[in-house]
Coordinates of C-alpha atoms in Angstrom, one line a residue:
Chain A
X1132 CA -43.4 32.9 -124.1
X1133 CA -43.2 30.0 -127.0
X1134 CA -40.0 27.9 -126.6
X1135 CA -41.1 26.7 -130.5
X1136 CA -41.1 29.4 -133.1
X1137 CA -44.8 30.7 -133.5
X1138 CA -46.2 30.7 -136.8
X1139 CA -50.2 31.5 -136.6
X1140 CA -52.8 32.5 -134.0
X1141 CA -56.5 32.4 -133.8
X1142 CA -58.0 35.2 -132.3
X1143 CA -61.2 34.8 -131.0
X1144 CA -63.9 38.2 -131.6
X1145 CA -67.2 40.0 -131.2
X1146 CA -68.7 42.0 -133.4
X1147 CA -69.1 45.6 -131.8
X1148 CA -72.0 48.1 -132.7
X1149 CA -69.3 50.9 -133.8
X1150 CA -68.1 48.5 -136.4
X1151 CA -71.1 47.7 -138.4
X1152 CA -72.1 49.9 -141.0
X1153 CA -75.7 51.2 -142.0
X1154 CA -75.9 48.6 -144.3
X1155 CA -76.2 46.3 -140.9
X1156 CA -72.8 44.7 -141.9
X1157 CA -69.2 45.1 -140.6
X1158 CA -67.9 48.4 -142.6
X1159 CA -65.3 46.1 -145.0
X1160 CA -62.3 48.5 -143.7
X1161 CA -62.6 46.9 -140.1
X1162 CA -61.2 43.7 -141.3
X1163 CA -57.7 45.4 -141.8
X1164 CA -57.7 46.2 -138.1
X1165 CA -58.9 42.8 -137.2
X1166 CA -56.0 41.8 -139.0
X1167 CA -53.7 43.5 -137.4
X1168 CA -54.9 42.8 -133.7
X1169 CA -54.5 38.9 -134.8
X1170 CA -51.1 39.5 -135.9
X1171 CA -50.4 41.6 -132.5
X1172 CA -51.4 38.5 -130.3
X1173 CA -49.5 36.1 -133.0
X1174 CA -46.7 38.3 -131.7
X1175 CA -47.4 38.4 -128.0
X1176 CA -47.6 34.5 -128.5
X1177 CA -44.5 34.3 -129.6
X1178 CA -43.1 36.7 -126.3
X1179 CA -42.9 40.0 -128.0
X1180 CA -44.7 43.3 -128.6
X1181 CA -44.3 44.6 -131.8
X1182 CA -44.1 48.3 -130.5
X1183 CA -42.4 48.0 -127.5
X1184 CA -41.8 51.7 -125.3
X1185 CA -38.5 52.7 -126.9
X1186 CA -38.3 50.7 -129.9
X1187 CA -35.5 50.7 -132.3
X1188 CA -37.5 49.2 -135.6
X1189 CA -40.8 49.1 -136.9
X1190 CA -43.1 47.3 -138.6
X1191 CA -45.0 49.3 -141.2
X1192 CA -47.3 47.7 -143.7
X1193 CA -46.2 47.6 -147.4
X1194 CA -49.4 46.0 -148.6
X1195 CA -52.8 44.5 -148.0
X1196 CA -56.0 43.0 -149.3
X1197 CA -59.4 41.5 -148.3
X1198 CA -61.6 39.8 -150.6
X1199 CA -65.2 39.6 -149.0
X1200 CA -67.5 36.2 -148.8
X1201 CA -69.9 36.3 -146.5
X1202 CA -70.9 39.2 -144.3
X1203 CA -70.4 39.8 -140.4
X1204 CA -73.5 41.5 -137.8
X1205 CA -73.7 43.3 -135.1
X1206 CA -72.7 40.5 -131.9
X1207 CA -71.7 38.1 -134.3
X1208 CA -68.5 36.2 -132.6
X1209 CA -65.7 35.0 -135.0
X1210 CA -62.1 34.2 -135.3
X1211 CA -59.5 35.9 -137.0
X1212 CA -57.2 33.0 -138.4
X1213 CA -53.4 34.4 -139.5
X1214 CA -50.5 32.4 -139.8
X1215 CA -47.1 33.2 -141.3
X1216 CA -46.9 32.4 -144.9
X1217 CA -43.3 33.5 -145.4
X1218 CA -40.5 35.7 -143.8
X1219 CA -37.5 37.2 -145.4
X1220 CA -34.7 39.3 -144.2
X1221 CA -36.8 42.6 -144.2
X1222 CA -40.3 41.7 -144.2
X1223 CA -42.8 39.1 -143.2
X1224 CA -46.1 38.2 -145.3
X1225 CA -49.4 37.0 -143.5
X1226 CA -52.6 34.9 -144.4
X1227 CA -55.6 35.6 -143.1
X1228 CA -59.0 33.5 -142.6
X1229 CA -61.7 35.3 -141.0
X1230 CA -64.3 32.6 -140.1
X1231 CA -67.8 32.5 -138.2
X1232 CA -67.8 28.7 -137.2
X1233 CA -67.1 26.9 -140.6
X1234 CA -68.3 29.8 -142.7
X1235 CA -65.6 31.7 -144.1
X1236 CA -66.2 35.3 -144.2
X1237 CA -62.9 36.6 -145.8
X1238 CA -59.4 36.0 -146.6
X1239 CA -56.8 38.6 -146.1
X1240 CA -53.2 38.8 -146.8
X1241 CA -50.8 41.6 -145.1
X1242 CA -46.9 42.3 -145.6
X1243 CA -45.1 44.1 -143.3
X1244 CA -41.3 45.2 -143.8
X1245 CA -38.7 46.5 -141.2
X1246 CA -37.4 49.7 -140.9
X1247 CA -35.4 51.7 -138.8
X1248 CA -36.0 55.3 -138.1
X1249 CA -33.2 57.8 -138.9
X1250 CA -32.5 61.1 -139.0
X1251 CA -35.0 63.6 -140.4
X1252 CA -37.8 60.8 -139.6
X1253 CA -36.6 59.2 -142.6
X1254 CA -38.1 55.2 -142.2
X1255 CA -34.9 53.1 -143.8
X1256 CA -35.7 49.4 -144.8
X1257 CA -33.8 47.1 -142.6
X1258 CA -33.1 43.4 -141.7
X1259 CA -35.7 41.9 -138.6
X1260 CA -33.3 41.6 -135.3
X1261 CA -31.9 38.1 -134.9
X1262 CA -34.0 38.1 -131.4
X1263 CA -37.4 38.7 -133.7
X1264 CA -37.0 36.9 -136.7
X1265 CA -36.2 33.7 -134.2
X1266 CA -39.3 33.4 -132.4
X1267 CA -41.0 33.4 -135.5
X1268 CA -41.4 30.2 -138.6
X1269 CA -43.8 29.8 -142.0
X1270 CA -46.9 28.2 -141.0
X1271 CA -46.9 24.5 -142.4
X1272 CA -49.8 23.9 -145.0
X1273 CA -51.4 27.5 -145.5
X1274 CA -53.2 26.8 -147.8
X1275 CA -56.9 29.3 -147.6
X1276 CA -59.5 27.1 -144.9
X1277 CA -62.6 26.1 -146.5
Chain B
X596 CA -52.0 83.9 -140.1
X597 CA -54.4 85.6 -138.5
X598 CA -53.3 89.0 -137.2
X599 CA -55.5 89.5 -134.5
X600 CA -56.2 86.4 -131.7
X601 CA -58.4 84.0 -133.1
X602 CA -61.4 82.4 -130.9
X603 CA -63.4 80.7 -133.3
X604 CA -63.8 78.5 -136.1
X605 CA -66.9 77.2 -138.2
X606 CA -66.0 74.0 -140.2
X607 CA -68.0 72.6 -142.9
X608 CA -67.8 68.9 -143.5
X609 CA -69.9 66.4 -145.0
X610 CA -70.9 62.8 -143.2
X611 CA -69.3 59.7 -145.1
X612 CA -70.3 56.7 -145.3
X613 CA -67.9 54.3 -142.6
X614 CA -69.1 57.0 -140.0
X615 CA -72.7 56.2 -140.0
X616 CA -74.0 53.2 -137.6
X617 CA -76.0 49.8 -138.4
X618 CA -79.0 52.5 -137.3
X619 CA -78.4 55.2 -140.1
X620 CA -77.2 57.9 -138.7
X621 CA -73.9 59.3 -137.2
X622 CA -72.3 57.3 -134.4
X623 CA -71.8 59.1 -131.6
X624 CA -68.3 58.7 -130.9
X625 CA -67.5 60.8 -134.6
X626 CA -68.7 64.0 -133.0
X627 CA -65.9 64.5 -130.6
X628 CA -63.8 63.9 -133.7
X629 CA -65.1 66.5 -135.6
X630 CA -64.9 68.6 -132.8
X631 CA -61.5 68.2 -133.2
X632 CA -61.8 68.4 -136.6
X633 CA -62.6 72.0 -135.9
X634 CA -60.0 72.4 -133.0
X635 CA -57.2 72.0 -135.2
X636 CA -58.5 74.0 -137.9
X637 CA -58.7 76.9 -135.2
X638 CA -55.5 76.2 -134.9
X639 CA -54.2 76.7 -138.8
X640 CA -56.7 79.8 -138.4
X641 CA -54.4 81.1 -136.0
X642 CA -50.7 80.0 -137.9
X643 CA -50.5 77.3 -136.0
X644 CA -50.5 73.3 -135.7
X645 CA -51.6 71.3 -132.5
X646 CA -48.6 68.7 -133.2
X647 CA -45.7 70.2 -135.2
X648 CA -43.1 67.5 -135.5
X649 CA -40.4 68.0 -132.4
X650 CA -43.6 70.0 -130.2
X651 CA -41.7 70.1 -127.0
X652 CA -45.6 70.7 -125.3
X653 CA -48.9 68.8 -126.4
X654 CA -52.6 69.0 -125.5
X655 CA -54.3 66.3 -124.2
X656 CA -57.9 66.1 -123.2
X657 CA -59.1 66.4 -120.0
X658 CA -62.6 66.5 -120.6
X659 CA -65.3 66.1 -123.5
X660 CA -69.0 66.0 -123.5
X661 CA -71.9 66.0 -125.7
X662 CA -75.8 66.9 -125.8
X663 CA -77.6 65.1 -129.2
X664 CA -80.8 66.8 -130.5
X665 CA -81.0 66.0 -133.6
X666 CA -79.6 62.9 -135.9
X667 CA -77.2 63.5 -138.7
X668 CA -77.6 61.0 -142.0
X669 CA -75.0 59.7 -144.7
X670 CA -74.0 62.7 -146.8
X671 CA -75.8 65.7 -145.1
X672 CA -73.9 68.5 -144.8
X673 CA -73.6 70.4 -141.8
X674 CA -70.9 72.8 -139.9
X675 CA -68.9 72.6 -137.1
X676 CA -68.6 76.0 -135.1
X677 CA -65.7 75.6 -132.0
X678 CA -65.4 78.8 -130.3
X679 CA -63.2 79.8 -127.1
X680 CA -65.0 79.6 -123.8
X681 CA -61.8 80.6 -121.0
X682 CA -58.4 80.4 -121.4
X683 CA -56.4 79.8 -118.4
X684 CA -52.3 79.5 -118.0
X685 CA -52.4 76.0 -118.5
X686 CA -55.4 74.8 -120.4
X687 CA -58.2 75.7 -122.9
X688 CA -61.9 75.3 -123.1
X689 CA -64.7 75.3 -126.0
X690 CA -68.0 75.1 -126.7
X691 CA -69.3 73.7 -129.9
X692 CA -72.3 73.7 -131.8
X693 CA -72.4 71.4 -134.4
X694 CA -75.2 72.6 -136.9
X695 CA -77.3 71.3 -140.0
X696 CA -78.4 74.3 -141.6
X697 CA -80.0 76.2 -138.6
X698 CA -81.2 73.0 -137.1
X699 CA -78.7 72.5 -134.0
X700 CA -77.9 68.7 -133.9
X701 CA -75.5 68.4 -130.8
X702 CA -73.5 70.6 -128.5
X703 CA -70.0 69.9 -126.7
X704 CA -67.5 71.2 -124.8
X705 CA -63.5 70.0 -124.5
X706 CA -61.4 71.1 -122.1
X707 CA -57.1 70.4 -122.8
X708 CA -54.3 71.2 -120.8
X709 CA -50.9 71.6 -121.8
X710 CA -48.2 69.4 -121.3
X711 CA -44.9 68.4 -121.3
X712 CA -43.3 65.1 -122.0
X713 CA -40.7 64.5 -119.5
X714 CA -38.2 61.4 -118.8
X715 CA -39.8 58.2 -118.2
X716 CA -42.6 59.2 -120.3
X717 CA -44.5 61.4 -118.1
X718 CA -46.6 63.6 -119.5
X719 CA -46.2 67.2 -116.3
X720 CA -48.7 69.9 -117.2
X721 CA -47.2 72.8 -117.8
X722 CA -47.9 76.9 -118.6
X723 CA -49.4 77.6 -122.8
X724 CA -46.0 78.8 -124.0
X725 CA -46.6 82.2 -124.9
X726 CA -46.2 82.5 -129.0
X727 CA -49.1 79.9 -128.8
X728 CA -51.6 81.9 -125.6
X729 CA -51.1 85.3 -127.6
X730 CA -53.1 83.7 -130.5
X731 CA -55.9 82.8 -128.8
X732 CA -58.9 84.7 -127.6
X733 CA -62.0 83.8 -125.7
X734 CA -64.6 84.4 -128.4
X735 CA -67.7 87.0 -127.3
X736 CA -71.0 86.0 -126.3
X737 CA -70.5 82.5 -126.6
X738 CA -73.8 81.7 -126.1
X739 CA -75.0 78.0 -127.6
X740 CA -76.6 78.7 -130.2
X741 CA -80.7 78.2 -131.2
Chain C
X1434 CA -75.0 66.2 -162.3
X1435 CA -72.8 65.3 -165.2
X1436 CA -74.3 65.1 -168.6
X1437 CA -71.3 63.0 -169.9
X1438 CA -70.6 59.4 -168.0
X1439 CA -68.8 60.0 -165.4
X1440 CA -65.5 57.6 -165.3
X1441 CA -63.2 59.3 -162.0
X1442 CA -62.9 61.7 -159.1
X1443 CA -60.0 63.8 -157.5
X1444 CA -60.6 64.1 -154.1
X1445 CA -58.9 66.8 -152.1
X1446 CA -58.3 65.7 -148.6
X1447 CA -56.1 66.5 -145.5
X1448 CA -54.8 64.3 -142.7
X1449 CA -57.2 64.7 -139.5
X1450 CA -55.2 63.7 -136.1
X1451 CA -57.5 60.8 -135.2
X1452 CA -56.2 58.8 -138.3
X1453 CA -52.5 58.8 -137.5
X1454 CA -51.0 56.1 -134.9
X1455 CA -48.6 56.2 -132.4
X1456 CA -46.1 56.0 -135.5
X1457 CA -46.9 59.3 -136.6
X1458 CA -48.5 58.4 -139.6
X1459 CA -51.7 57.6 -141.0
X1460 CA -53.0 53.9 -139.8
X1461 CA -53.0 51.6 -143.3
X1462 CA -56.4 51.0 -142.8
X1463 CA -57.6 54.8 -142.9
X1464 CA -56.1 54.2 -147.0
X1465 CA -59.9 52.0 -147.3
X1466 CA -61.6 54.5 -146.0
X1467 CA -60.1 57.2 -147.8
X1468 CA -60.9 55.5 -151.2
X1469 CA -64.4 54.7 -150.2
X1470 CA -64.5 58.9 -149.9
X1471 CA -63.4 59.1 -153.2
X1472 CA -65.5 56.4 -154.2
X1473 CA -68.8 58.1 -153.0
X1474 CA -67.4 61.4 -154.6
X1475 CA -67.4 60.2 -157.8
X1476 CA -71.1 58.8 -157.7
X1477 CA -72.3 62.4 -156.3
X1478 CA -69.9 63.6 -159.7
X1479 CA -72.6 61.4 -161.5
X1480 CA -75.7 63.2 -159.9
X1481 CA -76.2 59.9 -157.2
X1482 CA -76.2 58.7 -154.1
X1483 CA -74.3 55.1 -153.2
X1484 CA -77.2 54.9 -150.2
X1485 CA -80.0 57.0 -151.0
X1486 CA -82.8 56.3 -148.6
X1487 CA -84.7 53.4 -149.2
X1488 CA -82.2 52.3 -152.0
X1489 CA -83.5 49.3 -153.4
X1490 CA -79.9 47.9 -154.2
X1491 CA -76.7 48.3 -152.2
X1492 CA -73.2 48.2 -153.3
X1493 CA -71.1 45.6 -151.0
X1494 CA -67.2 45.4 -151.1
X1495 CA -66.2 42.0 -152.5
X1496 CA -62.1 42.7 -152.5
X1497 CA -60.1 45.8 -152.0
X1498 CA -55.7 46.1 -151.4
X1499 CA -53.2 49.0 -151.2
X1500 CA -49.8 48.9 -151.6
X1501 CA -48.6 51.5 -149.7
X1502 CA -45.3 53.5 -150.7
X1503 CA -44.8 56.3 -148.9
X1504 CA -45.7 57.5 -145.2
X1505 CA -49.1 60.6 -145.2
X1506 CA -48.4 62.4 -142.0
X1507 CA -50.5 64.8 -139.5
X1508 CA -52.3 67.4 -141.5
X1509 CA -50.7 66.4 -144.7
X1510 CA -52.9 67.4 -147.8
X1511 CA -53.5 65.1 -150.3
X1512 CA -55.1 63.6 -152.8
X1513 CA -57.5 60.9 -153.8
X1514 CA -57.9 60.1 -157.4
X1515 CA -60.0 57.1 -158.1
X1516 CA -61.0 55.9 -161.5
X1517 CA -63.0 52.9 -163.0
X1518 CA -61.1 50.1 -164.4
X1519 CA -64.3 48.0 -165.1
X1520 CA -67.5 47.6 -165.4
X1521 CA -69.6 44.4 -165.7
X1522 CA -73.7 44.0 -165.1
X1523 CA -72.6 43.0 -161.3
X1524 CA -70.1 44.9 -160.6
X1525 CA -67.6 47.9 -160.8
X1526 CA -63.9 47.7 -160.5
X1527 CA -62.2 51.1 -159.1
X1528 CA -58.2 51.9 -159.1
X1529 CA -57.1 54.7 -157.0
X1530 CA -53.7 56.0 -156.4
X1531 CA -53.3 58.5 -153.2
X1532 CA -51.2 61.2 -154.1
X1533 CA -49.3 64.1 -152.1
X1534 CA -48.3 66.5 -154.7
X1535 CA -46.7 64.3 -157.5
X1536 CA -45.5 61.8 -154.2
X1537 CA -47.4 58.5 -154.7
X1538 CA -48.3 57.4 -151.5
X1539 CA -50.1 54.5 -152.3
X1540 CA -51.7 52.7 -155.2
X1541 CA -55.5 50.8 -154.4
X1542 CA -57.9 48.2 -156.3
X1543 CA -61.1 47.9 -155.1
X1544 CA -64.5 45.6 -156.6
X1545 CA -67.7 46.3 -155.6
X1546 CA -71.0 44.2 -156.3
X1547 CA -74.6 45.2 -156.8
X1548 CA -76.8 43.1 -154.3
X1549 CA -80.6 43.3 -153.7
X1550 CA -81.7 42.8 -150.4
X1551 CA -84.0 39.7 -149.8
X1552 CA -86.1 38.0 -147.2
X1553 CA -84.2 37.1 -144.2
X1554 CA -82.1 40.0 -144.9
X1555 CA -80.0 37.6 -147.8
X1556 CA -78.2 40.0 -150.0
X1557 CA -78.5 38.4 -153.9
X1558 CA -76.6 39.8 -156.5
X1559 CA -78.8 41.5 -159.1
X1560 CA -77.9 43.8 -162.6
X1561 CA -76.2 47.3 -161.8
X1562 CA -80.1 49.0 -162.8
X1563 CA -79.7 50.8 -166.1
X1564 CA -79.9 54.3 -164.6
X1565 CA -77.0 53.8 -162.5
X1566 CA -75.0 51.9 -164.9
X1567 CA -75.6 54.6 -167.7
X1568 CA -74.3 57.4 -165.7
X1569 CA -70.8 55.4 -165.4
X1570 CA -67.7 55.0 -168.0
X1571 CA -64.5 53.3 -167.8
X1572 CA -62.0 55.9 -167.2
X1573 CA -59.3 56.3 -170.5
X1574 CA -55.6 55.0 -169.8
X1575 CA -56.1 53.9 -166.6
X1576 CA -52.1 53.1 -166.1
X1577 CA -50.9 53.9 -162.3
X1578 CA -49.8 57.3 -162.0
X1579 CA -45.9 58.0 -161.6
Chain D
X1014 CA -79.5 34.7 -119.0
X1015 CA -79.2 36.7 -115.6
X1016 CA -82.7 35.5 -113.3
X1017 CA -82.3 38.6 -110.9
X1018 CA -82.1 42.0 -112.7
X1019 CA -78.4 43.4 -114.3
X1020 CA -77.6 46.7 -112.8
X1021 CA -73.2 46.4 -113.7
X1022 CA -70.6 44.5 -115.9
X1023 CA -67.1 44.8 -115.7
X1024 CA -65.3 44.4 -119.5
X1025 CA -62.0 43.5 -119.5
X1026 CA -60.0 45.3 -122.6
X1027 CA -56.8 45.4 -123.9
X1028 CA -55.8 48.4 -126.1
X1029 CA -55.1 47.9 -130.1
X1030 CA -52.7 50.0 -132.1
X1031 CA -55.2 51.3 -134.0
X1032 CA -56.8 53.1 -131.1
X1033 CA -53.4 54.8 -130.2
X1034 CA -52.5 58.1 -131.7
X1035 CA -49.6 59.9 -132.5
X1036 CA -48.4 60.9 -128.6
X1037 CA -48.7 57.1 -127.7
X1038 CA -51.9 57.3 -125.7
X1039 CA -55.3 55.9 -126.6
X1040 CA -57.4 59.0 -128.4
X1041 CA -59.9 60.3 -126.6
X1042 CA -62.7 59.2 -129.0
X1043 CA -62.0 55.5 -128.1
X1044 CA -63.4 55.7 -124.5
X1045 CA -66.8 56.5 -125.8
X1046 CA -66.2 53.3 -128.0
X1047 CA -65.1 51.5 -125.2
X1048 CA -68.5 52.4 -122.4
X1049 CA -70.8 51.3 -125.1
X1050 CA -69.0 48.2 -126.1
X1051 CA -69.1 47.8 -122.2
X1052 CA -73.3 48.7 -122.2
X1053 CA -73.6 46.2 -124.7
X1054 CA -72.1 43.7 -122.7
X1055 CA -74.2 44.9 -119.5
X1056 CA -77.6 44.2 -122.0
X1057 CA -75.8 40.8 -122.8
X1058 CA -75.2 39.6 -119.4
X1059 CA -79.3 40.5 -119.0
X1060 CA -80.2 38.3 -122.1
X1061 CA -80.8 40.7 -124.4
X1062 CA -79.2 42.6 -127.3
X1063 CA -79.2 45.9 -127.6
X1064 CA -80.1 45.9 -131.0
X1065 CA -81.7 43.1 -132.6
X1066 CA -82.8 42.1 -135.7
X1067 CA -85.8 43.4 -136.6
X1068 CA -86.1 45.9 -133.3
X1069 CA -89.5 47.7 -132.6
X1070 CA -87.1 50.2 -130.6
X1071 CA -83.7 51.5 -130.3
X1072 CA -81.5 53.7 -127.5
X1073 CA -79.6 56.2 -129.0
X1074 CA -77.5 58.6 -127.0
X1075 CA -79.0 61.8 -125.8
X1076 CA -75.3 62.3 -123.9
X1077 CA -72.0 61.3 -123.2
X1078 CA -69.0 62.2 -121.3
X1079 CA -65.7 62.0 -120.2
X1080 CA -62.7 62.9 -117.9
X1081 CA -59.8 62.0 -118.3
X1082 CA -57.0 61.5 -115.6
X1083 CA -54.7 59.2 -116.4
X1084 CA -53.6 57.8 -119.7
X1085 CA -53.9 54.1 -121.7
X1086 CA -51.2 53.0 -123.9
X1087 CA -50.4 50.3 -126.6
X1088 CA -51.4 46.5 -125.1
X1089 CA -52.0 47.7 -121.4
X1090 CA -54.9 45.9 -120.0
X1091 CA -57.9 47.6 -118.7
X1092 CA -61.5 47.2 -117.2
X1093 CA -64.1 49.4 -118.4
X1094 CA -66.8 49.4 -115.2
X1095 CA -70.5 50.5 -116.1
X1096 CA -73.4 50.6 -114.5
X1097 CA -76.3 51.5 -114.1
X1098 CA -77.1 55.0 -112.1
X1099 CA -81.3 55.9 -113.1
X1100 CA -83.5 54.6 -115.0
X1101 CA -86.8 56.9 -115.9
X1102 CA -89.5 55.0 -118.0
X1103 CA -87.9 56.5 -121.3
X1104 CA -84.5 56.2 -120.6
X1105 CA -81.0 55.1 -118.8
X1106 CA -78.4 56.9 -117.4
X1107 CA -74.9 55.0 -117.1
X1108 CA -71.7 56.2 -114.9
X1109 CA -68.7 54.4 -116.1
X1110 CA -65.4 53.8 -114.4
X1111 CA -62.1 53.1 -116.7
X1112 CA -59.4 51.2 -114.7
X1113 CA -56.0 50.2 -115.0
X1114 CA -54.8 47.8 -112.1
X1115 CA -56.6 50.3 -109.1
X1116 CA -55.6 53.4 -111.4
X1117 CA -58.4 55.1 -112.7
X1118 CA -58.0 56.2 -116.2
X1119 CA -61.3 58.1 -117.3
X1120 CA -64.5 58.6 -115.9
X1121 CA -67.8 58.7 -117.9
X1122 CA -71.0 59.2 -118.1
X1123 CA -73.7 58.0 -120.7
X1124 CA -77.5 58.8 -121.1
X1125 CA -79.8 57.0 -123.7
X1126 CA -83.6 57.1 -124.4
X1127 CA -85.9 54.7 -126.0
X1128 CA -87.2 55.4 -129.2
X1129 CA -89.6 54.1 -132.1
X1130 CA -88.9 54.4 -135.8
X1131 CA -92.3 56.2 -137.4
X1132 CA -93.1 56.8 -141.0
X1133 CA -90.2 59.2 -142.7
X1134 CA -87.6 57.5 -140.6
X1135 CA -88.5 60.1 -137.8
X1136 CA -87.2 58.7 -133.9
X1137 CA -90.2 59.0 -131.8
X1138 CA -89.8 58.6 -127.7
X1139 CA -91.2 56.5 -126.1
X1140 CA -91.3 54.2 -122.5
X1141 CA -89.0 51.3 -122.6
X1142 CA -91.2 47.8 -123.5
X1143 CA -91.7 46.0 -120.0
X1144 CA -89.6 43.4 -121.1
X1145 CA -86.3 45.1 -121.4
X1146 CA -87.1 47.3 -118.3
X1147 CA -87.9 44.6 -115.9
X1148 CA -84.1 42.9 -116.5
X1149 CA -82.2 46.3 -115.2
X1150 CA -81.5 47.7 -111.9
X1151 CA -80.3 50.6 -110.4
X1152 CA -76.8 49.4 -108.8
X1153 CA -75.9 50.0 -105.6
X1154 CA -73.9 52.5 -103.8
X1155 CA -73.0 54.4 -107.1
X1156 CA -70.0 56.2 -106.3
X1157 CA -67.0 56.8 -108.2
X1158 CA -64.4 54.3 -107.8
X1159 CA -60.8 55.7 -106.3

């Protein structure tokens, strides 16, 4: 567990056959999911699970986008870059490098917002627990890698 | 709703794109999802869903396989035809052929029990309730198909 | 095949079990996957393929986002209506708003880039060819559906 | 590069999100996912990839299954055991152990054949190349793990 707030992670990754496309190229949909495991170890990093057994709030996505550079292969290894570009009451909003060495291969950005489910399965927007939002802080300098 | 006890189900389905592997054709994890595909079509055959919201039984798997014969390719059509093979108290097996025009391309079998959830998150197997069993046939001659 | 450009599809789709997570509703990143459907819909619409075999030009993704608005749940039906915003000699620029009934789920944006395959397996980007371009329009008052 | 021949690798996992479904256990698809990212590990610990560029041959699946007995859930940590139970001059057959802690999850089974791409894109069987055979073993004492 961080004793300092945590505020980006670098997952390291392989390419798997099942994501590559028959173009020979990771289908451009896979890069949502990398996403999203960076931001689940960001969160283990920082001592938490962000779907803990018996969970009270969750974290569903509001938004996100890719924009493509450079393409990934099958076995390629690479490293899913996010970082914490700024968190309000409700919601937190990521950046996202995905990089083979110095090569960037795309830049995503993701926001996720609190909510708390009610009756009826109704999700109802609500503030991040005091015990979340304080293990997290806005990356310094996010500006995109190059 | 079916009036009389359904035991099988041929779905048509076309291959997209994101399923098809860096070697052209269908990855061979998607079949056992469009065997379930065609599972839970069986189901809406029969005036019923496999996961209603507040199911107080589910059915996981406890065994899949599959034979390949033939490959499927971006956009071909084919059908999926899932079909009873035994239905005991507590679980239910089928057979499926999965079909591209009268060339057979794979057949599989699946086998699910039913379940309860219990405390502590345990999932106990338990006996088909019975508004779900009476639905259900085992479908004749069930053959695979040539 | 359409004898008129064709400028947007309306796909018809319904939520499988595979694509919703653990909470209970369809994983954001299935939304990508669900436009690409539509996308490869629409080109059918227009009499072609997005991947014919041995297509001498492909059609990478070069940025794509959803803002999602509403939770699609297990077998859900809905729809997929995707339309072009843009086209340039490169390129074609989609929007696509998922609908159940008149319930916007979620509004997408997606670009995608003709490239012709080069030696070394370099992709270069290369003129939309005039037989695919002419079977394409920008669709009329392309506003976001309410 | 492994100097005496590779006959078993050991892949340590942990699950995603996006491989849970909706009654909080990893779907059933995901395992077959999960052997052949394990396979392709096996071929990398020989030196080789399983698919590289420009391949003479490739190994598609002929079969594949599964039993389940125990189930994965969000962020456990797993070992997916494979190895290698025959090998015949045209193919490989794989028995795969899926572990959490000494709790065996799923066991699997996995058979692929060597084949050559011919004019019209048709698969053709044929015997392994020398050089990929000679790096493989049969492993030892091939029982299921308990």
């Amino acid at each position: 567990m961080a004793s300092t707030p945590t505020s980006e992670y670098r997952l390291r990754r392989r390419v798997q056959f099942h994501e590559v496309d028959s173009a020979g190229i990771v289908h451009f949909s896979w890069f949502f999911r990398y996403m999203e495991e960076a931001e689940h170890a960001l969160w283990r990093e920082a001592g938490l699970s962000i779907a803990p057994p018996g969970a009270e709030v969750a974290f569903p996505r509001v938004s996100a986008s890719f924009d493509y550079r450079s393409p990934l292969r099958f076995e390629d290894e690479f490293d899913v870059h996010i970082r914490i570009a700024a968190i309000s009451p409700r919601s937190i909003r990521y950046l996202c490098d995905v990089m083979r060495g110095s090569v960037q291969v795309a830049a995503g950005t993701m926001t996720v917002t609190c909510v708390r489910r009610e009756a009826g399965d109704v999700l109802k927007a609500t503030a991040i627990p005091a015990d979340i939002a304080s293990r997290f802080a806005v990356a310094p300098a996010s500006g995109q890698e190059t």
